[in-house]
Short mmCIF file of C-alpha atoms in Angstrom, two decimals:
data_model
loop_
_atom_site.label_atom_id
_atom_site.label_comp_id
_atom_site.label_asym_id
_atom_site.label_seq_id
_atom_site.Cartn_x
_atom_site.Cartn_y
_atom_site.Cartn_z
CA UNK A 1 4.71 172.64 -0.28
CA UNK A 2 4.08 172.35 -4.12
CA UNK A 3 6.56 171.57 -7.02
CA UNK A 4 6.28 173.73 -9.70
CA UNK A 5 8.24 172.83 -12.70
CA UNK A 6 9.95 175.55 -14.84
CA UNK A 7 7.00 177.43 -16.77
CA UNK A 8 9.48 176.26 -19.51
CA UNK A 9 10.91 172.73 -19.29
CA UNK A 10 14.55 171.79 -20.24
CA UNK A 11 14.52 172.18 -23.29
CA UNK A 12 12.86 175.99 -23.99
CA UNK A 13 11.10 175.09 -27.36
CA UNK A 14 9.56 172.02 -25.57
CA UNK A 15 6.25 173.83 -24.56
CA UNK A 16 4.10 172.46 -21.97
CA UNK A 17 0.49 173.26 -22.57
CA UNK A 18 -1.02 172.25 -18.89
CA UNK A 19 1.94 174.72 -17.78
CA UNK A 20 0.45 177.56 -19.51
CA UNK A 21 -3.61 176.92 -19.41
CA UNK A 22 -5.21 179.54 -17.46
CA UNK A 23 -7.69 179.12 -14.93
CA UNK A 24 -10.62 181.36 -15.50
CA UNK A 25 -11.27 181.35 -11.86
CA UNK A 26 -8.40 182.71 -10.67
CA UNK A 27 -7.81 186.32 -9.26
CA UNK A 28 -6.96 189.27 -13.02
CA UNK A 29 -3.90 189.62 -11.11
CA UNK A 30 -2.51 185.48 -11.13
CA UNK A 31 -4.19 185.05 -14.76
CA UNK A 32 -2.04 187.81 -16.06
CA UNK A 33 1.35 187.56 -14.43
CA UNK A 34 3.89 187.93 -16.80
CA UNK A 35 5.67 184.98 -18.12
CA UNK A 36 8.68 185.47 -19.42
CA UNK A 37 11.35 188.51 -18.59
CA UNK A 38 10.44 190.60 -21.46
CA UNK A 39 6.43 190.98 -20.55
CA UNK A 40 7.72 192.03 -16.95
CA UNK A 41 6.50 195.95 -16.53
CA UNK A 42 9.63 198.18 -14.23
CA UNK A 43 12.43 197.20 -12.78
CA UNK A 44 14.59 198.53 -15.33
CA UNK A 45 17.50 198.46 -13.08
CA UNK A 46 17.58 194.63 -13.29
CA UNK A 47 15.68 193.52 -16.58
CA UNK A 48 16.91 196.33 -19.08
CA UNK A 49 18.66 194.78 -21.94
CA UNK A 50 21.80 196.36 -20.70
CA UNK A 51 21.55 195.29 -16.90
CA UNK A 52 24.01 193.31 -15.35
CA UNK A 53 21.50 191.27 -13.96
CA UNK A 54 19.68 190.62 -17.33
CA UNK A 55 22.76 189.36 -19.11
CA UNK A 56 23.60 187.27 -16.12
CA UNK A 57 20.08 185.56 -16.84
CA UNK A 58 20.57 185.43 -20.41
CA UNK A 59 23.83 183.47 -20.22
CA UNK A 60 22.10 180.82 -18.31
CA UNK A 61 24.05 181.72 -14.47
CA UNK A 62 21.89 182.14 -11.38
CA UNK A 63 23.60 182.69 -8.26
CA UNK A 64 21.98 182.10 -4.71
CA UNK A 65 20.16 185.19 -4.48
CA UNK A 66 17.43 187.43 -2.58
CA UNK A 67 14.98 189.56 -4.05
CA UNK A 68 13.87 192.45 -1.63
CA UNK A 69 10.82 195.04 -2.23
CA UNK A 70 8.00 195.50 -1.34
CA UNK A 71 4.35 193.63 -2.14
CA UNK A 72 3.11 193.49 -5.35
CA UNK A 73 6.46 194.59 -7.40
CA UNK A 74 7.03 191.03 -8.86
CA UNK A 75 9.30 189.29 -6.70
CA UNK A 76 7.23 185.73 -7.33
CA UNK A 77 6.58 186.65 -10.91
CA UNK A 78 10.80 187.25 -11.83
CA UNK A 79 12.03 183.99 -10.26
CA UNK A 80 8.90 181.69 -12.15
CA UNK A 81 10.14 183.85 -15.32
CA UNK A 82 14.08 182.97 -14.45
CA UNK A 83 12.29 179.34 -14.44
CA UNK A 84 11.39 179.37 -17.93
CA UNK A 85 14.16 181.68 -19.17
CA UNK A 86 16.82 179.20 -17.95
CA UNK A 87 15.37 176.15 -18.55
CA UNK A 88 15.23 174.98 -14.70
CA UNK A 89 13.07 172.78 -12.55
CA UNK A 90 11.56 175.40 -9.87
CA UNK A 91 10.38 174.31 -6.45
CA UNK A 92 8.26 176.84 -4.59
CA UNK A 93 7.61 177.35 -0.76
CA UNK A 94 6.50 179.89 1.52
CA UNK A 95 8.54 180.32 4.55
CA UNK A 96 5.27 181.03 6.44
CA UNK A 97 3.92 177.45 6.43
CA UNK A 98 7.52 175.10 5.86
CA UNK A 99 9.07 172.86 8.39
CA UNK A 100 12.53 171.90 8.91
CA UNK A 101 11.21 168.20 8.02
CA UNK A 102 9.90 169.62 4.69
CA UNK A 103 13.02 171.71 3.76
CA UNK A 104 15.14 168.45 4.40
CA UNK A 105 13.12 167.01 2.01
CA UNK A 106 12.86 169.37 -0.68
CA UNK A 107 17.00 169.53 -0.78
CA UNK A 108 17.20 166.22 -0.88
CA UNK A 109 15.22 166.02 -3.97
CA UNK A 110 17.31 169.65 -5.55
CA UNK A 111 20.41 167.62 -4.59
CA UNK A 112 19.27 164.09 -6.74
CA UNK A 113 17.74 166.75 -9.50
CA UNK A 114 20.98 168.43 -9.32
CA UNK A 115 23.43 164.79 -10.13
CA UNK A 116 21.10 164.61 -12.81
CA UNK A 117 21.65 168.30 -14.39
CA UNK A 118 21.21 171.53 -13.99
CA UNK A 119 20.73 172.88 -10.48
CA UNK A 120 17.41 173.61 -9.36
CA UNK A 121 15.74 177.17 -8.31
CA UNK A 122 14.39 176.51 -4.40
CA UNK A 123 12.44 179.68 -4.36
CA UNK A 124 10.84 180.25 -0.73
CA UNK A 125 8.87 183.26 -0.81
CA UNK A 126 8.61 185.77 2.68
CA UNK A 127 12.37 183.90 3.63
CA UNK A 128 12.63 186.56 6.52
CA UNK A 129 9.99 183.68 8.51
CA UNK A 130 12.00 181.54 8.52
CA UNK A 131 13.97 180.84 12.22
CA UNK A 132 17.00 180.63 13.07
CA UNK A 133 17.29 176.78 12.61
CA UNK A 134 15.77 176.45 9.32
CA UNK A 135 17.77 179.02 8.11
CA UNK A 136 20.32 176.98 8.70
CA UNK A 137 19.64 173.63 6.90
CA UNK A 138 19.74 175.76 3.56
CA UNK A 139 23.23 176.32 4.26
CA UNK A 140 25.42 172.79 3.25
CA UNK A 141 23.31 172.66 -0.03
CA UNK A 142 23.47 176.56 -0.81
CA UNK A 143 26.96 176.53 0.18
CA UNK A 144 28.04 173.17 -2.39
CA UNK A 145 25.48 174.34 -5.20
CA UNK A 146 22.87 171.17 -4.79
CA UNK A 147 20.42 174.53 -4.97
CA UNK A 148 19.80 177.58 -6.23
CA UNK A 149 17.92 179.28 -3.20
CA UNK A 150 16.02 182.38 -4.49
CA UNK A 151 14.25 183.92 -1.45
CA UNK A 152 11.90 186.86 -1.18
CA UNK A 153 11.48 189.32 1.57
CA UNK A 154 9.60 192.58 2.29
CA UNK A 155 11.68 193.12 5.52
CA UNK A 156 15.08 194.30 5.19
CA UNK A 157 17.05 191.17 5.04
CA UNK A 158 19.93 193.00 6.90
CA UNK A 159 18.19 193.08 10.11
CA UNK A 160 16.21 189.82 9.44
CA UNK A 161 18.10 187.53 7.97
CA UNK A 162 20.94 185.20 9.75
CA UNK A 163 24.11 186.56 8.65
CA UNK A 164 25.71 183.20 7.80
CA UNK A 165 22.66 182.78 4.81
CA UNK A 166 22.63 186.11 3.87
CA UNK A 167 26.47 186.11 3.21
CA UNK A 168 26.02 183.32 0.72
CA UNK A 169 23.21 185.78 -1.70
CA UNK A 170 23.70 188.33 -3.60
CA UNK A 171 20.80 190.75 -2.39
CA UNK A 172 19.06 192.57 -5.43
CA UNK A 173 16.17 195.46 -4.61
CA UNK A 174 13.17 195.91 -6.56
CA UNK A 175 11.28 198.97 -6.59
CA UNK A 176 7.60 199.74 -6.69
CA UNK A 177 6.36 200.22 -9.84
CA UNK A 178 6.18 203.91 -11.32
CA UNK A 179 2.74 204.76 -13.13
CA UNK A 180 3.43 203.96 -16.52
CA UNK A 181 4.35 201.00 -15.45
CA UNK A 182 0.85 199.79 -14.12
CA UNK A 183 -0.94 201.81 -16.79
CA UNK A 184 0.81 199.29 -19.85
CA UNK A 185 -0.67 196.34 -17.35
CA UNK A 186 -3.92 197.57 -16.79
CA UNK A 187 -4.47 198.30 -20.78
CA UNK A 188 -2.74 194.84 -21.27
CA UNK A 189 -5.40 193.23 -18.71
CA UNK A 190 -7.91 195.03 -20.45
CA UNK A 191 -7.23 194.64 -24.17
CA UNK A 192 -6.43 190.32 -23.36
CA UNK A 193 -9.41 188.19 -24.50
CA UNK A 194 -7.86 185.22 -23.27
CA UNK A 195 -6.51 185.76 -19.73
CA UNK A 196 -7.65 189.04 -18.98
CA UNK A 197 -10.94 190.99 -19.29
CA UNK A 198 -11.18 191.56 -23.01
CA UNK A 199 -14.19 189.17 -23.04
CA UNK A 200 -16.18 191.89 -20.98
CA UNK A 201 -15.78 194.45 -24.29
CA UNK A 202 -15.92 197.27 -21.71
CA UNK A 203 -15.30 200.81 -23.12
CA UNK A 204 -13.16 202.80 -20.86
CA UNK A 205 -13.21 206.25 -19.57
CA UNK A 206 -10.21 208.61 -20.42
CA UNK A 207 -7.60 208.53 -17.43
CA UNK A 208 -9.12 205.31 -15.87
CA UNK A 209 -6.00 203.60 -15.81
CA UNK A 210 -4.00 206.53 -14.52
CA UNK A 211 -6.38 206.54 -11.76
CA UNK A 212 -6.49 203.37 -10.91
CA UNK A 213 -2.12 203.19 -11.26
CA UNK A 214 -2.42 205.86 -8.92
CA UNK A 215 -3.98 204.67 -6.10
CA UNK A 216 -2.71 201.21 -5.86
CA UNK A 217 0.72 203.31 -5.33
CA UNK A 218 3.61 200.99 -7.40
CA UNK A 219 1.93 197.84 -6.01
CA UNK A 220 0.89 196.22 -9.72
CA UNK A 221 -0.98 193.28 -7.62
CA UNK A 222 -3.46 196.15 -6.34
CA UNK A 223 -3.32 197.68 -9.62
CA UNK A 224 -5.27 194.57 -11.10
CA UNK A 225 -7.10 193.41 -8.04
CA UNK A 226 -8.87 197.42 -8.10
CA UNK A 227 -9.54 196.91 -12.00
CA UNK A 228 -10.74 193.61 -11.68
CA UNK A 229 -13.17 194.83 -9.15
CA UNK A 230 -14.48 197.99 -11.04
CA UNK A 231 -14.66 195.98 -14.49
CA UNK A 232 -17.14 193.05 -12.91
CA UNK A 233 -18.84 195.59 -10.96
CA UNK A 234 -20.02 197.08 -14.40
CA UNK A 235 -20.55 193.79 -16.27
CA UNK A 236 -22.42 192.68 -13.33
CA UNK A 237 -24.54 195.59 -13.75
CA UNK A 238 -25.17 195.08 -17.44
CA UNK A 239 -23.22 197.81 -18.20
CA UNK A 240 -20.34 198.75 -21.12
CA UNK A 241 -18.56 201.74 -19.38
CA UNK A 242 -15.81 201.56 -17.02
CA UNK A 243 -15.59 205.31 -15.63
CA UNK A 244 -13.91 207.21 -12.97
CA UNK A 245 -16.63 207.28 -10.45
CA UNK A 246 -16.82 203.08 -10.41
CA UNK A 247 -13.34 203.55 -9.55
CA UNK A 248 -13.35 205.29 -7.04
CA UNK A 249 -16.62 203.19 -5.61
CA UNK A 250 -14.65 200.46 -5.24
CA UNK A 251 -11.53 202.30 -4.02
CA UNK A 252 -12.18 205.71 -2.21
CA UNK A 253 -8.41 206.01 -0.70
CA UNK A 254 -5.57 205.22 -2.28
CA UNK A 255 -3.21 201.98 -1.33
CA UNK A 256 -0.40 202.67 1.35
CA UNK A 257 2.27 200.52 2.05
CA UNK A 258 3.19 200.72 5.75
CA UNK A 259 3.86 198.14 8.34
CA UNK A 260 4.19 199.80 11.73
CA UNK A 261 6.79 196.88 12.71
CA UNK A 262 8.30 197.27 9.08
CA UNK A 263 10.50 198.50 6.72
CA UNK A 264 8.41 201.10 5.66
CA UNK A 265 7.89 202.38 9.05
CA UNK A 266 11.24 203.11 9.43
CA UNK A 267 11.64 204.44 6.32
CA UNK A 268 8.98 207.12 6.17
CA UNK A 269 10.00 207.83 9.76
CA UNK A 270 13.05 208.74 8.29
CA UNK A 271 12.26 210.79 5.52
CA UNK A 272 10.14 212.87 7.68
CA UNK A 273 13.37 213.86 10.28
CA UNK A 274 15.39 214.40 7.11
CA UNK A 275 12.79 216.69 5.54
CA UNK A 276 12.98 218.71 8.66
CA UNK A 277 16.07 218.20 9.02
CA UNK A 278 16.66 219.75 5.53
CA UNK A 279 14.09 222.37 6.07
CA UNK A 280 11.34 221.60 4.18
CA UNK A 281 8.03 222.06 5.75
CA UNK A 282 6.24 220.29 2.91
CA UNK A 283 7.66 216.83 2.95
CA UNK A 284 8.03 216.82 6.75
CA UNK A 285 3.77 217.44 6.57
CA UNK A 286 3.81 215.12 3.90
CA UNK A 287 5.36 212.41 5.48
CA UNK A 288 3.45 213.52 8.75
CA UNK A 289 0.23 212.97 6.96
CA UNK A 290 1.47 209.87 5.59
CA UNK A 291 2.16 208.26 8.91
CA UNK A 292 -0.78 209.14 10.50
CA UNK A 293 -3.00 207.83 7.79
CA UNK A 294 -1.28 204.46 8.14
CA UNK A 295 -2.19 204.47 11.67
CA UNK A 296 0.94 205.63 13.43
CA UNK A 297 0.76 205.89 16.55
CA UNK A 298 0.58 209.52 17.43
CA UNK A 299 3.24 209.22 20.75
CA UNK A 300 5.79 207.85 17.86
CA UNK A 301 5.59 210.87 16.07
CA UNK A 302 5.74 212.86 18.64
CA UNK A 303 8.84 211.35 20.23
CA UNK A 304 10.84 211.90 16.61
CA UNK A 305 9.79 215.39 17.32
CA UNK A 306 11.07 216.09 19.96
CA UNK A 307 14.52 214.64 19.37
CA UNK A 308 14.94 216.31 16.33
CA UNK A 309 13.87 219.63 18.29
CA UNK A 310 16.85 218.80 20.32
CA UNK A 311 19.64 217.43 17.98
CA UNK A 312 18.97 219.60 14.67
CA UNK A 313 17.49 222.58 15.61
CA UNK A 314 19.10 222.53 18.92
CA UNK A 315 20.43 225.79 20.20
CA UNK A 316 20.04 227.82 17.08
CA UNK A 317 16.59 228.04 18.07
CA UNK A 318 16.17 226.83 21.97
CA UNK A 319 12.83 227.27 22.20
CA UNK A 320 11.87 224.61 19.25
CA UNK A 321 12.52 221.80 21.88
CA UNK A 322 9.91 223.80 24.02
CA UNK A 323 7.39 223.30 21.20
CA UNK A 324 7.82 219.38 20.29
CA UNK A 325 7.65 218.84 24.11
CA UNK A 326 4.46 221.08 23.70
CA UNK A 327 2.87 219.31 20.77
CA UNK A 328 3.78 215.86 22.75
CA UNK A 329 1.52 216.74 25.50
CA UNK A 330 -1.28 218.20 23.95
CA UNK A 331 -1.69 215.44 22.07
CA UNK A 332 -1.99 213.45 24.76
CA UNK A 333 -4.74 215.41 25.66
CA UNK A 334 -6.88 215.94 22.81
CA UNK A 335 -5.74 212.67 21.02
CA UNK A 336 -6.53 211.75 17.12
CA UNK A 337 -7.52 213.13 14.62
CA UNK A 338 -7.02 216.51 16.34
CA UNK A 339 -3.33 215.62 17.48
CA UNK A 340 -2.81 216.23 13.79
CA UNK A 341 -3.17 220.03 14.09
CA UNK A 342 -0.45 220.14 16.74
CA UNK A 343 1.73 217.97 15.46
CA UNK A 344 1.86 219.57 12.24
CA UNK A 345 2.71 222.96 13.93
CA UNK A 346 5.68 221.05 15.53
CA UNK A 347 6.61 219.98 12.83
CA UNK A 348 6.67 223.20 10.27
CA UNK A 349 8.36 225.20 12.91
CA UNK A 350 11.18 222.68 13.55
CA UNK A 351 11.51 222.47 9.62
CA UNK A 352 11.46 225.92 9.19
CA UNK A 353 13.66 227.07 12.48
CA UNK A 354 17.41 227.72 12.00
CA UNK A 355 19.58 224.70 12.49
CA UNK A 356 22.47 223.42 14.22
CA UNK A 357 23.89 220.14 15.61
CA UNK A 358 26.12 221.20 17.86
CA UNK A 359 25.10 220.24 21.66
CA UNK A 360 24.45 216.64 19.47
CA UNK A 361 28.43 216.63 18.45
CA UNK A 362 29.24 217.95 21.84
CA UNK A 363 28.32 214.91 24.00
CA UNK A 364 28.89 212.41 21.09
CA UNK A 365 32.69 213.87 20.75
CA UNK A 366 32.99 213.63 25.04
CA UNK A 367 31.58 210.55 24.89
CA UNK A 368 34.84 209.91 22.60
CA UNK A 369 36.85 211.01 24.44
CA UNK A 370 35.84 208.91 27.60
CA UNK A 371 36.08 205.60 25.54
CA UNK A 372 39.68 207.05 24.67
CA UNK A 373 40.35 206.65 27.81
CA UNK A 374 40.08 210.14 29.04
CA UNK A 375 39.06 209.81 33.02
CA UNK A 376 39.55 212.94 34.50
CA UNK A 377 39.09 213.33 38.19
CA UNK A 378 36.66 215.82 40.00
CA UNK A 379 39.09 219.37 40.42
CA UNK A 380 39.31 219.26 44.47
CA UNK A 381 37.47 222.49 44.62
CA UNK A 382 34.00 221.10 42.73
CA UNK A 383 33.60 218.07 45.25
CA UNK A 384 31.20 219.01 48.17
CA UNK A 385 31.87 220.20 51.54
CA UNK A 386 35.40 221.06 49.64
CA UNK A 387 37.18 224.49 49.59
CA UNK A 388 38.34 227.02 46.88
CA UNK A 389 35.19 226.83 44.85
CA UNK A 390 33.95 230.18 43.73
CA UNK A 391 30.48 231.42 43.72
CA UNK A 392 29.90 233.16 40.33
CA UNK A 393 27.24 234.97 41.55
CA UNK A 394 28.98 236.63 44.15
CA UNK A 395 30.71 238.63 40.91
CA UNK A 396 28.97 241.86 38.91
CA UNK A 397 29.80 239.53 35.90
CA UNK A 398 27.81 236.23 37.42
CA UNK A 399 30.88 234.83 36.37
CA UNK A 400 34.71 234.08 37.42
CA UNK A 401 37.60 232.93 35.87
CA UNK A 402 37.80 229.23 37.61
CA UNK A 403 38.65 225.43 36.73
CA UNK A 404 35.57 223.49 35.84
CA UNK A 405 38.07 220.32 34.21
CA UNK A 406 41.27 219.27 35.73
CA UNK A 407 42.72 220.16 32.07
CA UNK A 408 40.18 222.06 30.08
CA UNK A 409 38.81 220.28 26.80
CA UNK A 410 37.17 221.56 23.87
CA UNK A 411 33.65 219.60 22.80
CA UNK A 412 31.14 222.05 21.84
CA UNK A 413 31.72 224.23 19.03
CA UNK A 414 28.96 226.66 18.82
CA UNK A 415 26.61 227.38 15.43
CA UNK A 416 26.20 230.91 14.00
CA UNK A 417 22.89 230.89 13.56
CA UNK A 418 19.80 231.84 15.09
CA UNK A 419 20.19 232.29 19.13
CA UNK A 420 23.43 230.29 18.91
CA UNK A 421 25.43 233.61 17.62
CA UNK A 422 24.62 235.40 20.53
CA UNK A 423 26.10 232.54 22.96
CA UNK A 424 29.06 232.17 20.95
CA UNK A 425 29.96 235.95 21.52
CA UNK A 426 29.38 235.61 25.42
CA UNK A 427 31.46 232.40 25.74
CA UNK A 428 33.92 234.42 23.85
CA UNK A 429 33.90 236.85 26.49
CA UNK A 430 34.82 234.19 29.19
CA UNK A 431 36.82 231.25 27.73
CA UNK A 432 40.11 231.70 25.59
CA UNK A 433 39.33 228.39 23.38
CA UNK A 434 36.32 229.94 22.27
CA UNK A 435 38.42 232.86 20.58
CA UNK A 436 39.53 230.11 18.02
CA UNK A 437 43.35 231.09 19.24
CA UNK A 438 43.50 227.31 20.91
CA UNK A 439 41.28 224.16 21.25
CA UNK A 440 42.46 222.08 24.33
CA UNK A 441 44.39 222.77 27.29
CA UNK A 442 44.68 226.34 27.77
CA UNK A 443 44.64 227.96 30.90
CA UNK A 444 41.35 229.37 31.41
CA UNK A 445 40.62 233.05 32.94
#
């Protein structure tokens, strides 16, 4: 556990050399992290002038707060910045290595700071480690204002986070960086004699930065830590220029951001069922691709096939489920990286079959109506060994006008797509509350 004071002390034009010296061994990316609000790159939705969140900083009011995104966006780097902006003493953890003994400690000294003046920041970075316990020492002093606790998390504090803490913050998201973004850091890093790599008086090849901004993906940590390494790679060398193919020496593939027990394996999950959900082959290979890179496991994928085979393509097109159960198997078989190839058929004919939810809405809306309470009894003729039951394909028709509910219901209303017309028409035929003239407890025949 380390104190850190505020990179600016009470009183803002008070400046503390020692705070701001730079070690010269430390990584590009800690030498050049942005002091003060202003020299922060993104996150316009919280640090443009006209923000809600900026003008709550600038009017000196920090509420109990959590900052949630993903690495390298600048959750660390905005709360030291809040520090200096707001003139407050900031005490820094990680959530990884506390105790309870330690975070009993570290209140008790935000509470005497506190009687003395302005609240504290207690910033404890990856908060979602944190159990269940030590969440819960935070809460007296969070609760009476002896602390401002400013936590970080890449997890989604809704599922990781006890609800009795997270109901006293006020959850803000950051986003990862767009390009532009980490190209005005990387020329900053470069053109700095002082903290960044000026001193090396590299020349640099046109689109170098856009390069290296795109493969470190919105994460503006990697974005340095990949320059840093291609810029002493050519000084090392003895050499001036800083070109494309150093770059790509020192990174060959770009920088994903994917934690198969994560957030963003659940959320690229997700955008590939949407994207075949909303028939677009291209994203759902996209995010296909995308998973697989990450190391997905190949079974996963396949399982989100074949449910969305069988709750948006459905009957519209009856065979799809046929081919994700397909694909599933076979690449059980011939396992990764071939699995890819059948996969990726799955998936472009799901996305590009005809669609329809309906045998999904049809057991979710009896379902319904079971938790409402509606208990129906077996119809006397259905049970075994029981008479009056009709064989339907005693009849030309292979079907007879007979009781299959005590008192008929209406739960699956068919699409008009694909396959799905055709079996509308035919249970038109047969059933009067498909003919649209009634929807519950008609007599059938």
């Amino acid at each position: 556990m380390t104190e850190q004071q505020s990179l600016f002390p009470q009183d803002p034009k008070e400046h503390t050399p020692s705070e701001d010296a730079v070690n010269p061994r430390a990584p590009l990316a800690e030498r050049m992290r942005p002091r003060r609000l202003d020299e922060i790159a993104g996150q316009s939705h919280l640090l443009a002038p006209e923000a809600q969140f900026r003008k709550m900083i600038a009017c000196g009011h920090v509420p109990s707060l959590l900052l949630w995104g993903p690495p390298g966006v600048g959750k660390t780097t905005l709360v030291r910045a809040i520090g200096r902006e707001t003139g407050r003493r900031v005490y820094e953890v990680n959530a990884v290595a506390t105790k309870v003994s330690e975070l009993r400690e570290l209140l008790q000294r935000s509470r005497e700071a506190a009687r003395r003046g302005t609240p504290p920041i207690l910033f404890i970075d990856e908060l979602y480690h944190l159990n269940k316990q030590q969440q819960n020492v935070l809460l007296p002093s969070v609760e009476r204002g002896e602390a401002v606790l400013i936590g970080a998390t890449v997890e989604n504090p809704y599922f990781e986070i006890n609800r009795t803490l997270l109901s006293r913050l006020v959850v803000f998201a950051m986003e990862p960086l767009e390009s532009a973004d980490l190209v005005e850091l990387l020329e900053r890093a470069l053109d700095d004699g002082e903290r960044g790599l000026g001193g090396l008086e590299l020349t640099v090849e046109e689109g170098v930065p856009e390069r290296i901004a795109a493969l470190a993906a919105g994460d503006a940590r990697q974005a340095l830590v990949l320059l840093e390494a291609a810029a002493t790679s050519v000084a090392a060398s003895g050499g001036r220029l800083l070109g494309m193919e150093t770059v790509d020496s020192v990174a060959p593939r770009a920088f994903q951001h994917y934690d198969r027990a994560g957030d963003e394996h659940y959320q690229v999950a997700s955008a590939f069922i949407k994207s075949i959900r909303g028939s677009d082959p291209d994203a759902a290979v996209y995010w296909l691709a995308r998973m697989l890179a990450a190391g997905e496991d190949a079974r996963f994928v396949a399982r989100r096939l074949i449910i969305s085979a069988a709750e948006d393509v459905g009957l519209a097109d009856p065979q799809a489920l046929g081919v994700a159960v397909a694909a599933a198997e076979g690449a059980e078989h011939v396992g990764l990286p071939e699995a890819r190839i059948l996969l990726a058929e799955a998936a472009v004919y799901l996305a590009a079959a005809p669609k329809s939810n309906s045998a999904y809405m049809a057991v979710n809306r009896a379902q319904q109506a079971l938790e409402a309470g509606d208990i129906q009894p077996v119809p006397t003729h259905l049970r075994p060994r029981m008479e009056g039951y009709v064989y339907p394909h005693d009849d030309p028709r292979h079907w007879v006008p007979q009781r299959y509910l005590n008192e008929p219901r209406r739960f699956y209303y068919p699409g008009g797509l694909g396959a799905e017309a055709a079996m509308e028409q035919r249970l038109r035929r047969f059933w009067r509350r498909f003919r649209g003239d009634t929807e519950g407890t008609d007599r059938e025949g």
